[in-house]
Short mmCIF file of N, CA and C in Angstrom, two decimals:
data_model
loop_
_atom_site.label_atom_id
_atom_site.label_comp_id
_atom_site.label_asym_id
_atom_site.label_seq_id
_atom_site.Cartn_x
_atom_site.Cartn_y
_atom_site.Cartn_z
N UNK I 1 -53.12 -24.20 14.53
CA UNK I 1 -51.94 -24.31 15.38
C UNK I 1 -51.73 -22.96 16.07
N UNK I 2 -52.06 -22.91 17.33
CA UNK I 2 -51.91 -21.67 18.07
C UNK I 2 -50.43 -21.39 18.33
N UNK I 3 -50.17 -20.17 18.80
CA UNK I 3 -48.79 -19.80 19.15
C UNK I 3 -48.25 -20.85 20.11
N UNK I 4 -47.16 -21.44 19.76
CA UNK I 4 -46.66 -22.58 20.52
C UNK I 4 -45.15 -22.54 20.64
N UNK I 5 -44.66 -23.06 21.72
CA UNK I 5 -43.21 -23.19 21.92
C UNK I 5 -42.74 -24.57 21.49
N UNK I 6 -43.53 -25.21 20.60
CA UNK I 6 -43.18 -26.55 20.12
C UNK I 6 -42.91 -26.50 18.63
N UNK I 7 -41.84 -27.16 18.23
CA UNK I 7 -41.52 -27.36 16.82
C UNK I 7 -41.88 -28.81 16.51
N UNK I 8 -42.79 -28.99 15.57
CA UNK I 8 -43.25 -30.33 15.21
C UNK I 8 -42.50 -30.80 13.97
N UNK I 9 -42.08 -32.05 14.00
CA UNK I 9 -41.39 -32.60 12.84
C UNK I 9 -41.88 -34.02 12.57
N UNK I 10 -41.66 -34.46 11.35
CA UNK I 10 -41.98 -35.83 10.97
C UNK I 10 -40.94 -36.32 9.98
N UNK I 11 -40.50 -37.54 10.18
CA UNK I 11 -39.59 -38.20 9.25
C UNK I 11 -40.30 -39.47 8.79
N UNK I 12 -40.53 -39.56 7.49
CA UNK I 12 -41.35 -40.64 6.95
C UNK I 12 -40.56 -41.41 5.89
N UNK I 13 -40.63 -42.71 5.98
CA UNK I 13 -40.05 -43.56 4.95
C UNK I 13 -40.86 -43.41 3.67
N UNK I 14 -40.19 -43.24 2.55
CA UNK I 14 -40.90 -43.07 1.28
C UNK I 14 -41.73 -44.29 0.91
N UNK I 15 -41.41 -45.45 1.48
CA UNK I 15 -42.21 -46.64 1.17
C UNK I 15 -43.63 -46.50 1.71
N UNK I 16 -43.86 -45.57 2.65
CA UNK I 16 -45.19 -45.32 3.18
C UNK I 16 -45.92 -44.21 2.44
N UNK I 17 -45.30 -43.67 1.40
CA UNK I 17 -45.92 -42.59 0.63
C UNK I 17 -46.21 -43.11 -0.76
N UNK I 18 -47.47 -43.23 -1.07
CA UNK I 18 -47.87 -43.76 -2.37
C UNK I 18 -48.40 -42.63 -3.25
N UNK I 19 -47.61 -42.22 -4.18
CA UNK I 19 -48.02 -41.22 -5.16
C UNK I 19 -47.68 -41.78 -6.53
N UNK I 20 -48.67 -41.84 -7.39
CA UNK I 20 -48.45 -42.34 -8.74
C UNK I 20 -48.01 -41.18 -9.63
N UNK I 21 -46.73 -40.93 -9.62
CA UNK I 21 -46.18 -39.85 -10.44
C UNK I 21 -44.73 -40.17 -10.70
N UNK I 22 -44.31 -40.03 -11.91
CA UNK I 22 -42.91 -40.29 -12.25
C UNK I 22 -42.17 -39.03 -12.67
N UNK I 23 -42.78 -37.87 -12.42
CA UNK I 23 -42.13 -36.62 -12.80
C UNK I 23 -40.97 -36.32 -11.87
N UNK I 24 -40.20 -35.35 -12.25
CA UNK I 24 -39.06 -34.96 -11.41
C UNK I 24 -39.51 -34.15 -10.20
N UNK I 25 -40.81 -33.91 -10.06
CA UNK I 25 -41.34 -33.19 -8.90
C UNK I 25 -41.89 -34.13 -7.84
N UNK I 26 -41.66 -35.42 -8.01
CA UNK I 26 -42.21 -36.42 -7.09
C UNK I 26 -41.78 -36.16 -5.65
N UNK I 27 -40.50 -35.87 -5.44
CA UNK I 27 -40.01 -35.68 -4.08
C UNK I 27 -40.65 -34.45 -3.42
N UNK I 28 -40.87 -33.40 -4.19
CA UNK I 28 -41.56 -32.23 -3.65
C UNK I 28 -43.00 -32.58 -3.31
N UNK I 29 -43.65 -33.36 -4.17
CA UNK I 29 -45.03 -33.80 -3.90
C UNK I 29 -45.09 -34.65 -2.63
N UNK I 30 -44.12 -35.52 -2.44
CA UNK I 30 -44.08 -36.35 -1.24
C UNK I 30 -43.92 -35.48 0.01
N UNK I 31 -43.01 -34.51 -0.04
CA UNK I 31 -42.78 -33.62 1.09
C UNK I 31 -44.04 -32.81 1.40
N UNK I 32 -44.70 -32.32 0.36
CA UNK I 32 -45.91 -31.53 0.58
C UNK I 32 -47.06 -32.38 1.11
N UNK I 33 -47.07 -33.66 0.78
CA UNK I 33 -48.07 -34.56 1.34
C UNK I 33 -47.87 -34.70 2.85
N UNK I 34 -46.63 -34.84 3.27
CA UNK I 34 -46.33 -34.92 4.70
C UNK I 34 -46.72 -33.60 5.39
N UNK I 35 -46.38 -32.49 4.75
CA UNK I 35 -46.74 -31.17 5.28
C UNK I 35 -48.27 -31.07 5.43
N UNK I 36 -49.01 -31.48 4.43
CA UNK I 36 -50.47 -31.45 4.48
C UNK I 36 -50.99 -32.31 5.65
N UNK I 37 -50.39 -33.48 5.82
CA UNK I 37 -50.79 -34.39 6.90
C UNK I 37 -50.49 -33.75 8.27
N UNK I 38 -49.36 -33.09 8.39
CA UNK I 38 -49.01 -32.43 9.65
C UNK I 38 -50.00 -31.31 9.96
N UNK I 39 -50.33 -30.50 8.98
CA UNK I 39 -51.28 -29.41 9.20
C UNK I 39 -52.66 -29.96 9.55
N UNK I 40 -53.07 -31.04 8.88
CA UNK I 40 -54.37 -31.66 9.16
C UNK I 40 -54.43 -32.14 10.62
N UNK I 41 -53.31 -32.53 11.17
CA UNK I 41 -53.25 -32.93 12.58
C UNK I 41 -53.76 -31.80 13.48
N UNK I 42 -53.56 -30.55 13.04
CA UNK I 42 -54.02 -29.36 13.78
C UNK I 42 -55.31 -28.78 13.19
N UNK I 43 -55.97 -29.55 12.32
CA UNK I 43 -57.19 -29.10 11.64
C UNK I 43 -56.98 -27.82 10.84
N UNK I 44 -55.83 -27.75 10.18
CA UNK I 44 -55.50 -26.60 9.34
C UNK I 44 -55.45 -27.06 7.89
N UNK I 45 -56.20 -26.37 7.05
CA UNK I 45 -56.16 -26.66 5.61
C UNK I 45 -54.88 -26.04 5.05
N UNK I 46 -54.22 -26.78 4.20
CA UNK I 46 -52.93 -26.32 3.68
C UNK I 46 -53.11 -25.10 2.76
N UNK I 47 -52.46 -23.99 3.12
CA UNK I 47 -52.50 -22.81 2.25
C UNK I 47 -51.62 -23.01 1.01
N UNK I 48 -51.72 -22.08 0.10
CA UNK I 48 -50.86 -22.12 -1.08
C UNK I 48 -49.41 -21.86 -0.66
N UNK I 49 -48.50 -22.56 -1.30
CA UNK I 49 -47.07 -22.42 -0.99
C UNK I 49 -46.42 -21.49 -1.99
N UNK I 50 -45.64 -20.56 -1.48
CA UNK I 50 -44.85 -19.63 -2.28
C UNK I 50 -43.38 -19.92 -2.00
N UNK I 51 -42.49 -19.37 -2.80
CA UNK I 51 -41.06 -19.50 -2.53
C UNK I 51 -40.38 -18.14 -2.65
N UNK I 52 -39.37 -17.95 -1.80
CA UNK I 52 -38.58 -16.73 -1.86
C UNK I 52 -37.67 -16.79 -3.08
N UNK I 53 -36.99 -15.70 -3.36
CA UNK I 53 -36.06 -15.69 -4.49
C UNK I 53 -34.92 -16.69 -4.32
N UNK I 54 -34.63 -17.06 -3.07
CA UNK I 54 -33.60 -18.08 -2.80
C UNK I 54 -34.17 -19.49 -2.73
N UNK I 55 -35.48 -19.64 -2.96
CA UNK I 55 -36.09 -20.95 -3.02
C UNK I 55 -36.68 -21.48 -1.73
N UNK I 56 -36.71 -20.66 -0.66
CA UNK I 56 -37.29 -21.13 0.60
C UNK I 56 -38.82 -21.08 0.50
N UNK I 57 -39.47 -22.22 0.77
CA UNK I 57 -40.94 -22.22 0.69
C UNK I 57 -41.56 -21.55 1.92
N UNK I 58 -42.73 -20.92 1.70
CA UNK I 58 -43.44 -20.28 2.81
C UNK I 58 -44.92 -20.15 2.48
N UNK I 59 -45.73 -19.94 3.53
CA UNK I 59 -47.14 -19.63 3.38
C UNK I 59 -47.30 -18.12 3.47
N UNK I 60 -47.97 -17.53 2.51
CA UNK I 60 -48.20 -16.08 2.52
C UNK I 60 -49.24 -15.75 3.60
N UNK I 61 -49.03 -14.67 4.31
CA UNK I 61 -49.96 -14.18 5.33
C UNK I 61 -50.31 -15.25 6.36
N UNK I 62 -49.30 -15.93 6.86
CA UNK I 62 -49.52 -16.99 7.84
C UNK I 62 -48.48 -16.89 8.95
N UNK I 63 -48.86 -17.34 10.13
CA UNK I 63 -47.90 -17.39 11.23
C UNK I 63 -47.32 -18.79 11.38
N UNK I 64 -47.51 -19.63 10.37
CA UNK I 64 -46.95 -20.98 10.37
C UNK I 64 -45.76 -21.02 9.42
N UNK I 65 -44.64 -21.49 9.93
CA UNK I 65 -43.43 -21.63 9.14
C UNK I 65 -43.15 -23.12 8.96
N UNK I 66 -42.52 -23.48 7.86
CA UNK I 66 -42.24 -24.88 7.59
C UNK I 66 -41.01 -25.00 6.72
N UNK I 67 -40.54 -26.22 6.64
CA UNK I 67 -39.44 -26.55 5.74
C UNK I 67 -39.48 -28.06 5.54
N UNK I 68 -38.90 -28.52 4.45
CA UNK I 68 -38.85 -29.95 4.21
C UNK I 68 -37.57 -30.33 3.49
N UNK I 69 -37.29 -31.62 3.54
CA UNK I 69 -36.08 -32.17 2.93
C UNK I 69 -36.38 -33.61 2.53
N UNK I 70 -35.59 -34.12 1.62
CA UNK I 70 -35.77 -35.52 1.24
C UNK I 70 -34.41 -36.12 0.89
N UNK I 71 -34.35 -37.43 1.06
CA UNK I 71 -33.17 -38.20 0.66
C UNK I 71 -33.69 -39.31 -0.23
N UNK I 72 -32.88 -40.27 -0.49
CA UNK I 72 -33.30 -41.38 -1.36
C UNK I 72 -34.52 -42.11 -0.79
N UNK I 73 -34.53 -42.38 0.51
CA UNK I 73 -35.58 -43.20 1.12
C UNK I 73 -36.45 -42.50 2.15
N UNK I 74 -36.19 -41.21 2.44
CA UNK I 74 -36.93 -40.52 3.50
C UNK I 74 -37.35 -39.12 3.08
N UNK I 75 -38.43 -38.68 3.73
CA UNK I 75 -38.89 -37.30 3.63
C UNK I 75 -38.98 -36.77 5.06
N UNK I 76 -38.47 -35.58 5.28
CA UNK I 76 -38.53 -34.95 6.60
C UNK I 76 -39.21 -33.59 6.45
N UNK I 77 -40.07 -33.28 7.41
CA UNK I 77 -40.81 -32.02 7.36
C UNK I 77 -40.87 -31.44 8.76
N UNK I 78 -40.89 -30.11 8.86
CA UNK I 78 -40.96 -29.43 10.14
C UNK I 78 -41.93 -28.25 10.01
N UNK I 79 -42.76 -28.03 11.06
CA UNK I 79 -43.65 -26.87 11.12
C UNK I 79 -43.53 -26.23 12.50
N UNK I 80 -43.76 -24.92 12.52
CA UNK I 80 -43.63 -24.18 13.77
C UNK I 80 -44.25 -22.80 13.60
N UNK I 81 -44.39 -22.09 14.71
CA UNK I 81 -44.77 -20.69 14.65
C UNK I 81 -43.53 -19.80 14.61
N UNK I 82 -42.37 -20.42 14.46
CA UNK I 82 -41.09 -19.72 14.32
C UNK I 82 -40.40 -20.21 13.05
N UNK I 83 -39.49 -19.43 12.52
CA UNK I 83 -38.72 -19.85 11.34
C UNK I 83 -37.95 -21.12 11.66
N UNK I 84 -37.94 -22.05 10.68
CA UNK I 84 -37.28 -23.34 10.86
C UNK I 84 -36.56 -23.76 9.58
N UNK I 85 -35.63 -24.68 9.72
CA UNK I 85 -34.93 -25.29 8.60
C UNK I 85 -34.64 -26.74 8.94
N UNK I 86 -34.69 -27.62 7.94
CA UNK I 86 -34.47 -29.04 8.17
C UNK I 86 -33.67 -29.64 7.01
N UNK I 87 -32.87 -30.65 7.34
CA UNK I 87 -32.19 -31.43 6.30
C UNK I 87 -32.09 -32.87 6.78
N UNK I 88 -32.16 -33.80 5.84
CA UNK I 88 -32.00 -35.22 6.12
C UNK I 88 -31.08 -35.82 5.07
N UNK I 89 -30.19 -36.69 5.50
CA UNK I 89 -29.28 -37.41 4.60
C UNK I 89 -29.13 -38.83 5.12
N UNK I 90 -29.02 -39.75 4.21
CA UNK I 90 -28.77 -41.13 4.60
C UNK I 90 -27.29 -41.32 4.89
N UNK I 91 -26.98 -42.18 5.86
CA UNK I 91 -25.60 -42.31 6.29
C UNK I 91 -24.71 -43.01 5.27
N UNK I 92 -25.32 -43.66 4.29
CA UNK I 92 -24.50 -44.29 3.24
C UNK I 92 -24.19 -43.32 2.11
N UNK I 93 -24.59 -42.05 2.25
CA UNK I 93 -24.27 -41.05 1.24
C UNK I 93 -22.76 -40.83 1.23
N UNK I 94 -22.20 -40.75 0.04
CA UNK I 94 -20.77 -40.49 -0.09
C UNK I 94 -20.56 -39.01 -0.37
N UNK I 95 -19.90 -38.34 0.55
CA UNK I 95 -19.51 -36.95 0.34
C UNK I 95 -18.03 -36.98 0.00
N UNK I 96 -17.74 -36.69 -1.24
CA UNK I 96 -16.37 -36.82 -1.75
C UNK I 96 -15.41 -35.87 -1.03
N UNK I 97 -14.13 -36.18 -1.15
CA UNK I 97 -13.10 -35.31 -0.58
C UNK I 97 -13.20 -33.90 -1.16
N UNK I 98 -13.48 -33.82 -2.45
CA UNK I 98 -13.58 -32.51 -3.13
C UNK I 98 -14.73 -31.68 -2.54
N UNK I 99 -15.89 -32.31 -2.36
CA UNK I 99 -17.04 -31.61 -1.78
C UNK I 99 -16.75 -31.26 -0.32
N UNK I 100 -16.17 -32.19 0.43
CA UNK I 100 -15.84 -31.93 1.83
C UNK I 100 -14.88 -30.75 1.96
N UNK I 101 -13.89 -30.71 1.10
CA UNK I 101 -12.93 -29.61 1.17
C UNK I 101 -13.58 -28.28 0.82
N UNK I 102 -14.48 -28.31 -0.16
CA UNK I 102 -15.14 -27.08 -0.60
C UNK I 102 -16.15 -26.56 0.41
N UNK I 103 -16.91 -27.48 1.06
CA UNK I 103 -18.01 -27.07 1.91
C UNK I 103 -17.84 -27.35 3.40
N UNK I 104 -17.01 -28.34 3.75
CA UNK I 104 -17.02 -28.81 5.14
C UNK I 104 -15.70 -28.68 5.86
N UNK I 105 -14.84 -27.83 5.42
CA UNK I 105 -13.57 -27.60 6.10
C UNK I 105 -12.71 -28.86 6.23
N UNK I 106 -12.68 -29.64 5.18
CA UNK I 106 -11.79 -30.81 5.04
C UNK I 106 -12.07 -31.92 6.06
N UNK I 107 -13.29 -32.04 6.52
CA UNK I 107 -13.66 -33.13 7.44
C UNK I 107 -13.32 -34.46 6.80
N UNK I 108 -12.68 -35.37 7.53
CA UNK I 108 -12.23 -36.65 6.97
C UNK I 108 -13.19 -37.81 7.21
N UNK I 109 -13.74 -37.92 8.42
CA UNK I 109 -14.61 -39.04 8.77
C UNK I 109 -15.95 -38.93 8.02
N UNK I 110 -16.39 -40.01 7.36
CA UNK I 110 -17.59 -39.95 6.51
C UNK I 110 -18.86 -39.66 7.32
N UNK I 111 -19.01 -40.23 8.50
CA UNK I 111 -20.19 -39.94 9.31
C UNK I 111 -20.17 -38.50 9.84
N UNK I 112 -19.01 -38.03 10.20
CA UNK I 112 -18.89 -36.64 10.65
C UNK I 112 -19.18 -35.68 9.50
N UNK I 113 -18.78 -36.07 8.28
CA UNK I 113 -19.10 -35.25 7.10
C UNK I 113 -20.60 -35.11 6.94
N UNK I 114 -21.32 -36.22 7.08
CA UNK I 114 -22.78 -36.18 6.92
C UNK I 114 -23.41 -35.36 8.04
N UNK I 115 -22.97 -35.56 9.27
CA UNK I 115 -23.49 -34.77 10.38
C UNK I 115 -23.27 -33.27 10.15
N UNK I 116 -22.07 -32.92 9.76
CA UNK I 116 -21.76 -31.52 9.50
C UNK I 116 -22.61 -30.98 8.36
N UNK I 117 -22.77 -31.79 7.30
CA UNK I 117 -23.55 -31.37 6.14
C UNK I 117 -25.01 -31.10 6.54
N UNK I 118 -25.66 -32.03 7.25
CA UNK I 118 -27.07 -31.83 7.58
C UNK I 118 -27.26 -30.63 8.50
N UNK I 119 -26.33 -30.43 9.41
CA UNK I 119 -26.45 -29.27 10.29
C UNK I 119 -26.29 -27.96 9.51
N UNK I 120 -25.29 -27.90 8.64
CA UNK I 120 -25.06 -26.67 7.88
C UNK I 120 -26.19 -26.42 6.88
N UNK I 121 -26.69 -27.47 6.25
CA UNK I 121 -27.78 -27.26 5.30
C UNK I 121 -29.06 -26.85 6.01
N UNK I 122 -29.38 -27.47 7.13
CA UNK I 122 -30.57 -27.09 7.89
C UNK I 122 -30.46 -25.64 8.37
N UNK I 123 -29.28 -25.25 8.80
CA UNK I 123 -29.07 -23.88 9.24
C UNK I 123 -29.24 -22.89 8.08
N UNK I 124 -28.68 -23.22 6.92
CA UNK I 124 -28.81 -22.32 5.77
C UNK I 124 -30.26 -22.23 5.32
N UNK I 125 -31.01 -23.33 5.45
CA UNK I 125 -32.43 -23.31 5.10
C UNK I 125 -33.24 -22.49 6.11
N UNK I 126 -32.86 -22.56 7.38
CA UNK I 126 -33.48 -21.70 8.39
C UNK I 126 -33.34 -20.24 7.98
N UNK I 127 -32.15 -19.87 7.59
CA UNK I 127 -31.86 -18.49 7.22
C UNK I 127 -32.42 -18.11 5.86
N UNK I 128 -32.91 -19.10 5.11
CA UNK I 128 -33.49 -18.83 3.80
C UNK I 128 -32.46 -18.52 2.75
N UNK I 129 -31.24 -18.99 2.95
CA UNK I 129 -30.15 -18.64 2.05
C UNK I 129 -29.72 -19.78 1.12
N UNK I 130 -30.08 -21.01 1.44
CA UNK I 130 -29.65 -22.13 0.61
C UNK I 130 -28.14 -22.09 0.42
N UNK I 131 -27.71 -22.26 -0.82
CA UNK I 131 -26.27 -22.24 -1.10
C UNK I 131 -25.73 -20.83 -1.32
N UNK I 132 -26.58 -19.80 -1.10
CA UNK I 132 -26.08 -18.42 -1.15
C UNK I 132 -25.09 -18.18 -0.01
N UNK I 133 -25.28 -18.92 1.09
CA UNK I 133 -24.35 -18.83 2.21
C UNK I 133 -23.25 -19.87 1.98
N UNK I 134 -22.04 -19.50 2.22
CA UNK I 134 -20.94 -20.44 2.05
C UNK I 134 -20.88 -21.36 3.26
N UNK I 135 -21.13 -22.66 3.00
CA UNK I 135 -21.16 -23.64 4.08
C UNK I 135 -19.86 -23.62 4.88
N UNK I 136 -18.76 -23.39 4.20
CA UNK I 136 -17.47 -23.38 4.87
C UNK I 136 -17.41 -22.27 5.93
N UNK I 137 -18.18 -21.20 5.70
CA UNK I 137 -18.16 -20.07 6.63
C UNK I 137 -19.10 -20.24 7.82
N UNK I 138 -19.94 -21.27 7.80
CA UNK I 138 -20.83 -21.51 8.93
C UNK I 138 -20.02 -22.20 10.03
N UNK I 139 -19.88 -21.53 11.13
CA UNK I 139 -19.16 -22.07 12.29
C UNK I 139 -20.20 -22.60 13.25
N UNK I 140 -20.44 -23.92 13.20
CA UNK I 140 -21.51 -24.52 14.00
C UNK I 140 -21.36 -24.26 15.49
N UNK I 141 -20.14 -24.16 15.97
CA UNK I 141 -19.92 -23.90 17.39
C UNK I 141 -20.32 -22.48 17.78
N UNK I 142 -20.54 -21.61 16.79
CA UNK I 142 -20.95 -20.23 17.07
C UNK I 142 -22.44 -20.00 16.82
N UNK I 143 -23.14 -20.99 16.26
CA UNK I 143 -24.56 -20.86 15.97
C UNK I 143 -25.34 -20.92 17.28
N UNK I 144 -26.21 -19.93 17.50
CA UNK I 144 -26.97 -19.87 18.75
C UNK I 144 -28.41 -20.35 18.59
N UNK I 145 -28.88 -20.53 17.38
CA UNK I 145 -30.24 -21.00 17.17
C UNK I 145 -30.40 -22.43 17.69
N UNK I 146 -31.59 -22.76 18.14
CA UNK I 146 -31.88 -24.08 18.72
C UNK I 146 -31.76 -25.16 17.65
N UNK I 147 -31.13 -26.27 18.01
CA UNK I 147 -30.91 -27.38 17.08
C UNK I 147 -31.34 -28.69 17.69
N UNK I 148 -31.97 -29.52 16.85
CA UNK I 148 -32.22 -30.91 17.18
C UNK I 148 -31.47 -31.73 16.14
N UNK I 149 -30.60 -32.60 16.61
CA UNK I 149 -29.86 -33.49 15.71
C UNK I 149 -30.30 -34.91 16.00
N UNK I 150 -30.70 -35.62 14.95
CA UNK I 150 -31.18 -36.99 15.08
C UNK I 150 -30.25 -37.88 14.28
N UNK I 151 -29.73 -38.91 14.93
CA UNK I 151 -28.87 -39.88 14.26
C UNK I 151 -29.47 -41.26 14.44
N UNK I 152 -29.92 -41.84 13.35
CA UNK I 152 -30.51 -43.17 13.36
C UNK I 152 -29.59 -44.12 12.60
N UNK I 153 -29.98 -45.40 12.54
CA UNK I 153 -29.09 -46.39 11.91
C UNK I 153 -28.86 -46.13 10.43
N UNK I 154 -29.81 -45.48 9.73
CA UNK I 154 -29.60 -45.27 8.31
C UNK I 154 -29.76 -43.83 7.83
N UNK I 155 -29.99 -42.88 8.74
CA UNK I 155 -30.05 -41.48 8.34
C UNK I 155 -29.66 -40.56 9.49
N UNK I 156 -29.35 -39.31 9.11
CA UNK I 156 -29.14 -38.24 10.07
C UNK I 156 -30.03 -37.09 9.64
N UNK I 157 -30.57 -36.39 10.63
CA UNK I 157 -31.46 -35.27 10.35
C UNK I 157 -31.12 -34.15 11.32
N UNK I 158 -31.20 -32.92 10.84
CA UNK I 158 -30.95 -31.76 11.68
C UNK I 158 -32.07 -30.75 11.46
N UNK I 159 -32.52 -30.15 12.57
CA UNK I 159 -33.56 -29.13 12.53
C UNK I 159 -33.06 -27.92 13.31
N UNK I 160 -33.20 -26.74 12.73
CA UNK I 160 -32.87 -25.50 13.42
C UNK I 160 -34.12 -24.64 13.54
N UNK I 161 -34.22 -23.93 14.66
CA UNK I 161 -35.32 -22.99 14.91
C UNK I 161 -34.72 -21.69 15.41
N UNK I 162 -35.31 -20.56 15.00
CA UNK I 162 -34.73 -19.28 15.41
C UNK I 162 -35.16 -18.83 16.81
N UNK I 163 -35.90 -19.67 17.53
CA UNK I 163 -36.23 -19.40 18.93
C UNK I 163 -35.57 -20.48 19.78
N UNK I 164 -34.72 -20.08 20.68
CA UNK I 164 -33.99 -21.08 21.47
C UNK I 164 -34.79 -21.58 22.67
N UNK I 165 -36.04 -21.13 22.80
CA UNK I 165 -36.89 -21.55 23.92
C UNK I 165 -38.02 -22.47 23.45
N UNK I 166 -37.72 -23.36 22.52
CA UNK I 166 -38.74 -24.28 22.00
C UNK I 166 -38.38 -25.72 22.36
N UNK I 167 -39.38 -26.57 22.25
CA UNK I 167 -39.18 -28.02 22.38
C UNK I 167 -39.49 -28.64 21.03
N UNK I 168 -38.90 -29.77 20.75
CA UNK I 168 -39.16 -30.49 19.50
C UNK I 168 -40.05 -31.68 19.80
N UNK I 169 -41.05 -31.88 18.95
CA UNK I 169 -41.97 -33.01 19.14
C UNK I 169 -42.20 -33.68 17.79
N UNK I 170 -42.06 -35.00 17.79
CA UNK I 170 -42.25 -35.76 16.55
C UNK I 170 -43.72 -36.13 16.37
N UNK I 171 -44.19 -35.96 15.13
CA UNK I 171 -45.49 -36.48 14.70
C UNK I 171 -45.17 -37.67 13.83
N UNK I 172 -45.55 -38.85 14.27
CA UNK I 172 -45.17 -40.09 13.59
C UNK I 172 -46.28 -40.56 12.65
N UNK I 173 -46.01 -40.50 11.34
CA UNK I 173 -46.96 -40.95 10.33
C UNK I 173 -46.49 -42.23 9.65
N UNK I 174 -45.47 -42.89 10.17
CA UNK I 174 -44.94 -44.10 9.53
C UNK I 174 -45.83 -45.32 9.70
N UNK I 175 -46.72 -45.28 10.67
CA UNK I 175 -47.56 -46.44 10.92
C UNK I 175 -48.68 -46.63 9.91
N UNK I 176 -48.99 -45.60 9.17
CA UNK I 176 -50.07 -45.71 8.18
C UNK I 176 -49.58 -45.28 6.82
N UNK I 177 -50.19 -45.87 5.82
CA UNK I 177 -49.83 -45.51 4.45
C UNK I 177 -50.40 -44.14 4.13
N UNK I 178 -49.59 -43.29 3.56
CA UNK I 178 -50.05 -41.95 3.19
C UNK I 178 -50.46 -41.93 1.74
N UNK I 179 -51.63 -41.41 1.48
CA UNK I 179 -52.13 -41.33 0.10
C UNK I 179 -52.12 -39.92 -0.40
#
């Protein structure tokens, strides 16, 4: 993957990912399978994955950045030559009043809560801070990093990139079963 102004992402239904594993690391394995498939699209062998002290995954000595997320039924992955963060949540997720008050500035509407959550989590993952950053303190209207927000009938996904001069392009792997 040469230096590119494109951020590539993929959102895959877990029903298309067949991994025979019942461990608690299954979702990470599913996400890494999508990541491997995305890199293979560019004829890149997947390097070893490391994590920062805050848990952000990265490739050592590489100019490729990535991030992934999962929900009950989906896995989302993003790769770029710039720092990126991604989050996906299903729209039927219940974000309680207590959680909304603590993290989302008392947002009342359930769909708006999910939209706000995926944007703030994707942004915090871009920054490599996870929950070290207080979600309540993230003012989305002040964030200047490039964002793609996707709202579908059963999920919402948000991607942030630290270069505001990029385009987003989907790599669709839902048509074939992933092994």
